PDB file of C-alpha atoms in Angstrom:
ATOM      1  CA  ARG A   1      11.827 -23.595  -7.908  1.00  0.00           C
ATOM      2  CA  GLY A   2      12.279 -23.615 -11.745  1.00  0.00           C
ATOM      3  CA  ALA A   3      10.725 -27.055 -11.894  1.00  0.00           C
ATOM      4  CA  PHE A   4       9.496 -26.858 -15.477  1.00  0.00           C
ATOM      5  CA  ASP A   5      11.627 -23.905 -16.543  1.00  0.00           C
ATOM      6  CA  SER A   6      11.732 -23.729 -20.439  1.00  0.00           C
ATOM      7  CA  CYS A   7       9.773 -26.945 -20.990  1.00  0.00           C
ATOM      8  CA  THR A   8       8.161 -27.306 -24.343  1.00  0.00           C
ATOM      9  CA  GLY A   9       5.015 -29.284 -23.374  1.00  0.00           C
ATOM     10  CA  GLU A  10       1.587 -27.949 -24.113  1.00  0.00           C
ATOM     11  CA  THR A  11      -0.332 -29.401 -21.114  1.00  0.00           C
ATOM     12  CA  VAL A  12       0.459 -29.915 -17.429  1.00  0.00           C
ATOM     13  CA  LYS A  13      -1.853 -31.684 -14.918  1.00  0.00           C
ATOM     14  CA  LEU A  14      -1.777 -30.316 -11.338  1.00  0.00           C
ATOM     15  CA  ASN A  15      -3.025 -32.238  -8.342  1.00  0.00           C
ATOM     16  CA  ASP A  16      -5.369 -31.071  -5.591  1.00  0.00           C
ATOM     17  CA  GLY A  17      -3.425 -30.220  -2.343  1.00  0.00           C
ATOM     18  CA  LEU A  18      -0.911 -28.210  -4.132  1.00  0.00           C
ATOM     19  CA  ILE A  19      -0.081 -25.078  -1.944  1.00  0.00           C
ATOM     20  CA  LEU A  20       2.802 -23.422  -3.711  1.00  0.00           C
ATOM     21  CA  ILE A  21       3.754 -22.674  -7.283  1.00  0.00           C
ATOM     22  CA  ASP A  22       7.285 -21.475  -6.714  1.00  0.00           C
ATOM     23  CA  ILE A  23       9.624 -19.080  -8.389  1.00  0.00           C
ATOM     24  CA  ASP A  24      10.246 -19.696 -12.119  1.00  0.00           C
ATOM     25  CA  ALA A  25       8.046 -22.771 -11.956  1.00  0.00           C
ATOM     26  CA  PHE A  26       6.826 -22.452 -15.552  1.00  0.00           C
ATOM     27  CA  TYR A  27       9.173 -19.739 -16.700  1.00  0.00           C
ATOM     28  CA  MET A  28       9.609 -19.607 -20.491  1.00  0.00           C
ATOM     29  CA  CYS A  29       7.191 -22.471 -21.060  1.00  0.00           C
ATOM     30  CA  LYS A  30       6.277 -20.782 -24.344  1.00  0.00           C
ATOM     31  CA  SER A  31       4.044 -23.718 -25.578  1.00  0.00           C
ATOM     32  CA  LEU A  32       2.062 -24.215 -22.321  1.00  0.00           C
ATOM     33  CA  SER A  33      -1.544 -23.520 -23.174  1.00  0.00           C
ATOM     34  CA  THR A  34      -3.535 -25.867 -20.881  1.00  0.00           C
ATOM     35  CA  ILE A  35      -3.451 -26.620 -17.145  1.00  0.00           C
ATOM     36  CA  THR A  36      -5.778 -29.222 -15.783  1.00  0.00           C
ATOM     37  CA  VAL A  37      -7.010 -30.128 -12.264  1.00  0.00           C
ATOM     38  CA  ASP A  38      -9.348 -33.157 -12.106  1.00  0.00           C
ATOM     39  CA  GLY A  39     -10.525 -32.591 -15.614  1.00  0.00           C
ATOM     40  CA  VAL A  40     -11.144 -28.872 -15.201  1.00  0.00           C
ATOM     41  CA  PHE A  41      -9.209 -26.742 -17.699  1.00  0.00           C
ATOM     42  CA  ASN A  42      -7.073 -23.732 -16.965  1.00  0.00           C
ATOM     43  CA  GLU A  43      -7.982 -23.465 -13.259  1.00  0.00           C
ATOM     44  CA  LEU A  44      -5.403 -23.818 -10.452  1.00  0.00           C
ATOM     45  CA  PRO A  45      -6.106 -26.044  -7.526  1.00  0.00           C
ATOM     46  CA  MET A  46      -8.213 -24.511  -4.830  1.00  0.00           C
ATOM     47  CA  THR A  47      -5.421 -25.115  -2.335  1.00  0.00           C
ATOM     48  CA  VAL A  48      -2.844 -22.851  -4.009  1.00  0.00           C
ATOM     49  CA  SER A  49      -2.059 -19.874  -1.800  1.00  0.00           C
ATOM     50  CA  THR A  50       1.199 -18.627  -3.334  1.00  0.00           C
ATOM     51  CA  ILE A  51       2.339 -17.990  -6.892  1.00  0.00           C
ATOM     52  CA  GLY A  52       6.027 -17.007  -6.891  1.00  0.00           C
ATOM     53  CA  SER A  53       7.959 -14.496  -8.939  1.00  0.00           C
ATOM     54  CA  TYR A  54       8.155 -15.245 -12.676  1.00  0.00           C
ATOM     55  CA  ALA A  55       6.114 -18.436 -12.117  1.00  0.00           C
ATOM     56  CA  PHE A  56       4.255 -18.077 -15.467  1.00  0.00           C
ATOM     57  CA  SER A  57       6.408 -15.418 -17.001  1.00  0.00           C
ATOM     58  CA  HIS A  58       6.731 -15.833 -20.797  1.00  0.00           C
ATOM     59  CA  CYS A  59       4.074 -18.451 -21.063  1.00  0.00           C
ATOM     60  CA  GLU A  60       3.002 -16.991 -24.388  1.00  0.00           C
ATOM     61  CA  SER A  61       0.409 -19.595 -25.277  1.00  0.00           C
ATOM     62  CA  LEU A  62      -1.308 -19.448 -21.951  1.00  0.00           C
ATOM     63  CA  GLU A  63      -4.415 -17.300 -22.615  1.00  0.00           C
ATOM     64  CA  ARG A  64      -6.584 -18.032 -19.652  1.00  0.00           C
ATOM     65  CA  LEU A  65      -6.009 -19.080 -15.987  1.00  0.00           C
ATOM     66  CA  TYR A  66      -8.485 -18.918 -13.171  1.00  0.00           C
ATOM     67  CA  LEU A  67      -7.075 -18.276  -9.807  1.00  0.00           C
ATOM     68  CA  PRO A  68      -8.498 -19.768  -6.597  1.00  0.00           C
ATOM     69  CA  ASP A  69     -10.045 -17.797  -3.777  1.00  0.00           C
ATOM     70  CA  ASN A  70      -7.421 -19.320  -1.429  1.00  0.00           C
ATOM     71  CA  LEU A  71      -4.681 -17.414  -3.247  1.00  0.00           C
ATOM     72  CA  THR A  72      -3.078 -14.692  -1.144  1.00  0.00           C
ATOM     73  CA  PHE A  73       0.308 -13.874  -2.850  1.00  0.00           C
ATOM     74  CA  ILE A  74       1.254 -13.121  -6.446  1.00  0.00           C
ATOM     75  CA  GLY A  75       4.994 -12.472  -6.870  1.00  0.00           C
ATOM     76  CA  ASP A  76       6.946 -10.025  -9.030  1.00  0.00           C
ATOM     77  CA  SER A  77       6.413 -10.485 -12.781  1.00  0.00           C
ATOM     78  CA  ALA A  78       4.485 -13.736 -12.042  1.00  0.00           C
ATOM     79  CA  PHE A  79       2.566 -13.468 -15.302  1.00  0.00           C
ATOM     80  CA  SER A  80       4.729 -10.956 -17.221  1.00  0.00           C
ATOM     81  CA  ASP A  81       4.985 -11.439 -20.990  1.00  0.00           C
ATOM     82  CA  SER A  82       2.372 -14.131 -20.950  1.00  0.00           C
ATOM     83  CA  GLY A  83      -0.527 -14.592 -23.407  1.00  0.00           C
ATOM     84  CA  LEU A  84      -3.286 -13.908 -20.946  1.00  0.00           C
ATOM     85  CA  THR A  85      -6.289 -12.284 -22.400  1.00  0.00           C
ATOM     86  CA  GLU A  86      -8.265 -11.843 -19.187  1.00  0.00           C
ATOM     87  CA  MET A  87      -7.629 -11.982 -15.464  1.00  0.00           C
ATOM     88  CA  THR A  88      -9.720 -11.655 -12.305  1.00  0.00           C
ATOM     89  CA  ILE A  89      -8.053 -11.099  -8.907  1.00  0.00           C
ATOM     90  CA  PRO A  90      -9.628 -13.383  -6.324  1.00  0.00           C
ATOM     91  CA  SER A  91     -10.972 -12.077  -2.987  1.00  0.00           C
ATOM     92  CA  GLY A  92      -8.229 -13.506  -0.798  1.00  0.00           C
ATOM     93  CA  VAL A  93      -5.123 -11.800  -2.555  1.00  0.00           C
ATOM     94  CA  ASP A  94      -3.421  -9.407  -0.190  1.00  0.00           C
ATOM     95  CA  TYR A  95      -0.137  -8.915  -2.177  1.00  0.00           C
ATOM     96  CA  ILE A  96       0.614  -8.437  -5.870  1.00  0.00           C
ATOM     97  CA  GLY A  97       4.277  -7.879  -6.782  1.00  0.00           C
ATOM     98  CA  GLN A  98       5.759  -5.473  -9.273  1.00  0.00           C
ATOM     99  CA  SER A  99       4.983  -6.046 -12.904  1.00  0.00           C
ATOM    100  CA  ALA A 100       2.934  -9.149 -12.061  1.00  0.00           C
ATOM    101  CA  PHE A 101       1.030  -8.707 -15.331  1.00  0.00           C
ATOM    102  CA  GLY A 102       3.499  -6.431 -17.182  1.00  0.00           C
ATOM    103  CA  GLN A 103       3.731  -6.514 -20.930  1.00  0.00           C
ATOM    104  CA  CYS A 104       0.858  -8.941 -21.322  1.00  0.00           C
ATOM    105  CA  LYS A 105      -0.024  -7.527 -24.758  1.00  0.00           C
ATOM    106  CA  SER A 106      -3.193  -9.510 -25.184  1.00  0.00           C
ATOM    107  CA  LEU A 107      -4.509  -8.524 -21.718  1.00  0.00           C
ATOM    108  CA  LYS A 108      -7.211  -5.945 -22.225  1.00  0.00           C
ATOM    109  CA  SER A 109      -8.734  -5.837 -18.731  1.00  0.00           C
ATOM    110  CA  ILE A 110      -8.122  -6.795 -15.151  1.00  0.00           C
ATOM    111  CA  GLU A 111     -11.259  -7.480 -13.038  1.00  0.00           C
ATOM    112  CA  SER A 112     -11.255  -7.948  -9.255  1.00  0.00           C
ATOM    113  CA  ASP A 113     -13.436  -9.618  -6.583  1.00  0.00           C
ATOM    114  CA  ASN A 114     -11.009  -8.166  -4.037  1.00  0.00           C
ATOM    115  CA  MET A 115     -11.545  -5.352  -1.441  1.00  0.00           C
ATOM    116  CA  THR A 116      -7.841  -4.390  -1.410  1.00  0.00           C
ATOM    117  CA  TYR A 117      -7.118  -4.524  -5.137  1.00  0.00           C
ATOM    118  CA  LYS A 118      -9.885  -2.854  -7.092  1.00  0.00           C
ATOM    119  CA  SER A 119     -10.598  -2.571 -10.719  1.00  0.00           C
ATOM    120  CA  GLU A 120     -11.884   0.529 -12.413  1.00  0.00           C
ATOM    121  CA  ASN A 121     -12.602   0.243 -16.167  1.00  0.00           C
ATOM    122  CA  GLY A 122     -10.248  -2.710 -16.356  1.00  0.00           C
ATOM    123  CA  VAL A 123      -7.255  -0.891 -14.581  1.00  0.00           C
ATOM    124  CA  LEU A 124      -6.042  -2.384 -11.261  1.00  0.00           C
ATOM    125  CA  PHE A 125      -5.552  -0.148  -8.242  1.00  0.00           C
ATOM    126  CA  LEU A 126      -4.253  -0.748  -4.674  1.00  0.00           C
ATOM    127  CA  ASP A 127      -6.704   0.935  -2.308  1.00  0.00           C
ATOM    128  CA  ARG A 128      -4.926   1.363   1.133  1.00  0.00           C
ATOM    129  CA  ASP A 129      -3.480   4.306   2.890  1.00  0.00           C
ATOM    130  CA  LEU A 130      -1.847   5.602  -0.284  1.00  0.00           C
ATOM    131  CA  LYS A 131      -3.796   4.832  -3.445  1.00  0.00           C
ATOM    132  CA  ARG A 132      -1.592   3.241  -6.147  1.00  0.00           C
ATOM    133  CA  LEU A 133      -2.098   2.326  -9.757  1.00  0.00           C
ATOM    134  CA  VAL A 134      -0.873  -1.250  -9.959  1.00  0.00           C
ATOM    135  CA  CYS A 135      -1.319  -2.137 -13.517  1.00  0.00           C
ATOM    136  CA  TYR A 136      -2.758  -0.692 -16.720  1.00  0.00           C
ATOM    137  CA  PRO A 137      -3.313  -3.774 -18.956  1.00  0.00           C
ATOM    138  CA  ALA A 138      -0.819  -3.745 -21.859  1.00  0.00           C
ATOM    139  CA  GLY A 139      -3.511  -4.628 -24.418  1.00  0.00           C
ATOM    140  CA  LYS A 140      -6.278  -2.266 -23.202  1.00  0.00           C
ATOM    141  CA  GLU A 141      -7.990  -0.340 -25.956  1.00  0.00           C
ATOM    142  CA  GLY A 142      -7.736   3.347 -26.165  1.00  0.00           C
ATOM    143  CA  ALA A 143      -5.120   5.861 -27.178  1.00  0.00           C
ATOM    144  CA  GLU A 144      -5.354   8.243 -24.206  1.00  0.00           C
ATOM    145  CA  TYR A 145      -5.468   7.816 -20.399  1.00  0.00           C
ATOM    146  CA  THR A 146      -5.624  10.189 -17.490  1.00  0.00           C
ATOM    147  CA  ILE A 147      -4.379   9.059 -14.118  1.00  0.00           C
ATOM    148  CA  PRO A 148      -6.924   9.889 -11.518  1.00  0.00           C
ATOM    149  CA  ASP A 149      -6.052  12.916  -9.298  1.00  0.00           C
ATOM    150  CA  ASP A 150      -6.320  10.904  -6.046  1.00  0.00           C
ATOM    151  CA  ILE A 151      -3.698   8.416  -7.205  1.00  0.00           C
ATOM    152  CA  SER A 152      -0.378   9.370  -5.599  1.00  0.00           C
ATOM    153  CA  THR A 153       1.889   6.546  -6.928  1.00  0.00           C
ATOM    154  CA  ILE A 154       2.064   4.030  -9.669  1.00  0.00           C
ATOM    155  CA  SER A 155       3.872   0.660  -9.404  1.00  0.00           C
ATOM    156  CA  HIS A 156       7.093  -0.132 -11.218  1.00  0.00           C
ATOM    157  CA  GLY A 157       6.322  -1.129 -14.770  1.00  0.00           C
ATOM    158  CA  ALA A 158       2.617  -0.190 -14.285  1.00  0.00           C
ATOM    159  CA  PHE A 159       2.243   0.789 -17.992  1.00  0.00           C
ATOM    160  CA  ALA A 160       5.030  -1.375 -19.353  1.00  0.00           C
ATOM    161  CA  GLY A 161       4.301  -2.706 -22.841  1.00  0.00           C
ATOM    162  CA  CYS A 162       1.068  -0.873 -23.434  1.00  0.00           C
ATOM    163  CA  ILE A 163       0.730  -1.016 -27.180  1.00  0.00           C
ATOM    164  CA  ASN A 164      -2.142   1.311 -27.773  1.00  0.00           C
ATOM    165  CA  LEU A 165      -1.441   4.293 -25.613  1.00  0.00           C
ATOM    166  CA  LYS A 166      -0.320   7.416 -27.396  1.00  0.00           C
ATOM    167  CA  LYS A 167      -0.814   9.967 -24.616  1.00  0.00           C
ATOM    168  CA  VAL A 168      -0.951   9.678 -20.826  1.00  0.00           C
ATOM    169  CA  ASP A 169      -1.975  12.583 -18.496  1.00  0.00           C
ATOM    170  CA  LEU A 170      -0.092  12.045 -15.230  1.00  0.00           C
ATOM    171  CA  GLY A 171      -2.716  13.886 -13.118  1.00  0.00           C
ATOM    172  CA  SER A 172      -1.068  14.836  -9.721  1.00  0.00           C
ATOM    173  CA  MET A 173       1.885  12.431 -10.131  1.00  0.00           C
ATOM    174  CA  THR A 174       5.298  13.797  -9.391  1.00  0.00           C
ATOM    175  CA  VAL A 175       7.359  10.529  -9.389  1.00  0.00           C
ATOM    176  CA  ILE A 176       7.684   8.229 -12.300  1.00  0.00           C
ATOM    177  CA  PRO A 177       9.082   4.844 -11.074  1.00  0.00           C
ATOM    178  CA  ASP A 178      11.486   2.411 -12.743  1.00  0.00           C
ATOM    179  CA  GLY A 179      10.236   1.016 -16.017  1.00  0.00           C
ATOM    180  CA  ALA A 180       6.913   2.727 -15.633  1.00  0.00           C
ATOM    181  CA  PHE A 181       6.324   3.223 -19.362  1.00  0.00           C
ATOM    182  CA  ALA A 182       9.002   0.889 -20.812  1.00  0.00           C
ATOM    183  CA  PHE A 183       8.223  -0.604 -24.270  1.00  0.00           C
ATOM    184  CA  CYS A 184       5.139   1.684 -24.800  1.00  0.00           C
ATOM    185  CA  THR A 185       6.033   1.792 -28.424  1.00  0.00           C
ATOM    186  CA  SER A 186       3.073   3.935 -29.418  1.00  0.00           C
ATOM    187  CA  LEU A 187       3.497   6.637 -26.783  1.00  0.00           C
ATOM    188  CA  GLU A 188       3.892  10.062 -28.462  1.00  0.00           C
ATOM    189  CA  GLU A 189       3.295  12.683 -25.887  1.00  0.00           C
ATOM    190  CA  MET A 190       3.858  13.264 -22.091  1.00  0.00           C
ATOM    191  CA  ASP A 191       3.625  16.344 -19.941  1.00  0.00           C
ATOM    192  CA  LEU A 192       6.488  16.211 -17.318  1.00  0.00           C
ATOM    193  CA  THR A 193       6.249  19.674 -15.921  1.00  0.00           C
ATOM    194  CA  LYS A 194       5.065  18.495 -12.438  1.00  0.00           C
ATOM    195  CA  VAL A 195       7.553  15.581 -12.309  1.00  0.00           C
ATOM    196  CA  THR A 196      10.448  15.751  -9.854  1.00  0.00           C
ATOM    197  CA  VAL A 197      11.885  12.267 -10.186  1.00  0.00           C
ATOM    198  CA  ILE A 198      12.171   9.915 -13.279  1.00  0.00           C
ATOM    199  CA  GLY A 199      13.188   6.341 -12.473  1.00  0.00           C
ATOM    200  CA  THR A 200      15.547   3.991 -14.354  1.00  0.00           C
ATOM    201  CA  MET A 201      14.388   3.000 -17.758  1.00  0.00           C
ATOM    202  CA  ALA A 202      11.121   4.752 -17.228  1.00  0.00           C
ATOM    203  CA  PHE A 203      10.668   5.353 -20.969  1.00  0.00           C
ATOM    204  CA  TYR A 204      12.865   2.603 -22.254  1.00  0.00           C
ATOM    205  CA  GLU A 205      12.289   1.915 -25.907  1.00  0.00           C
ATOM    206  CA  CYS A 206       9.483   4.357 -26.322  1.00  0.00           C
ATOM    207  CA  ASP A 207      10.565   4.918 -29.822  1.00  0.00           C
ATOM    208  CA  ASN A 208       7.712   7.272 -30.868  1.00  0.00           C
ATOM    209  CA  LEU A 209       7.896   9.626 -27.832  1.00  0.00           C
ATOM    210  CA  ARG A 210       8.470  12.918 -29.678  1.00  0.00           C
ATOM    211  CA  ASN A 211       6.693  15.569 -27.629  1.00  0.00           C
ATOM    212  CA  VAL A 212       7.797  16.023 -23.979  1.00  0.00           C
TER     213      VAL A 212
END
């Protein structure tokens, strides 16, 4: 836990057989840009099954990381505030924590090879008993977005840090969870007439939100 927390190195070599990347493992490693395994760049060992909370949070120089099919668990804020530009969810993942990819301002799309977590136009959804919007990539292009009517909930911080969104149509949503639109600095307009609950810091630092 926290093994490389705040280290300044640019490259780390991981060994085959690694199973767990624990909580805070590379937290705040702002210069980390390259991860190697047997000469392969920016790809985790195939044996890794768990990435703990905040494991790669604030790894601002890490633009790409390919996740193994053996991976089943991605913890809360695992990649938050990182420099990721693309991400694909492997087929074996059955849990993604809150804000796992929150505020990744260079992340324009999340793709998925997974039957549980599905991608539609680069937006990640959980498709179980209750459909949930898990993450709208913070760097996704487009000034407006409409949440599909069959989506009943969104995850905490689902839109956090989205730098391009100016207007979001909530569809049938009635609850806005904690931090849902925090740091959406371009957000200008929101219709809340159907909303019954607004969570803590839901619109934190939405400095341009003028029309509600």
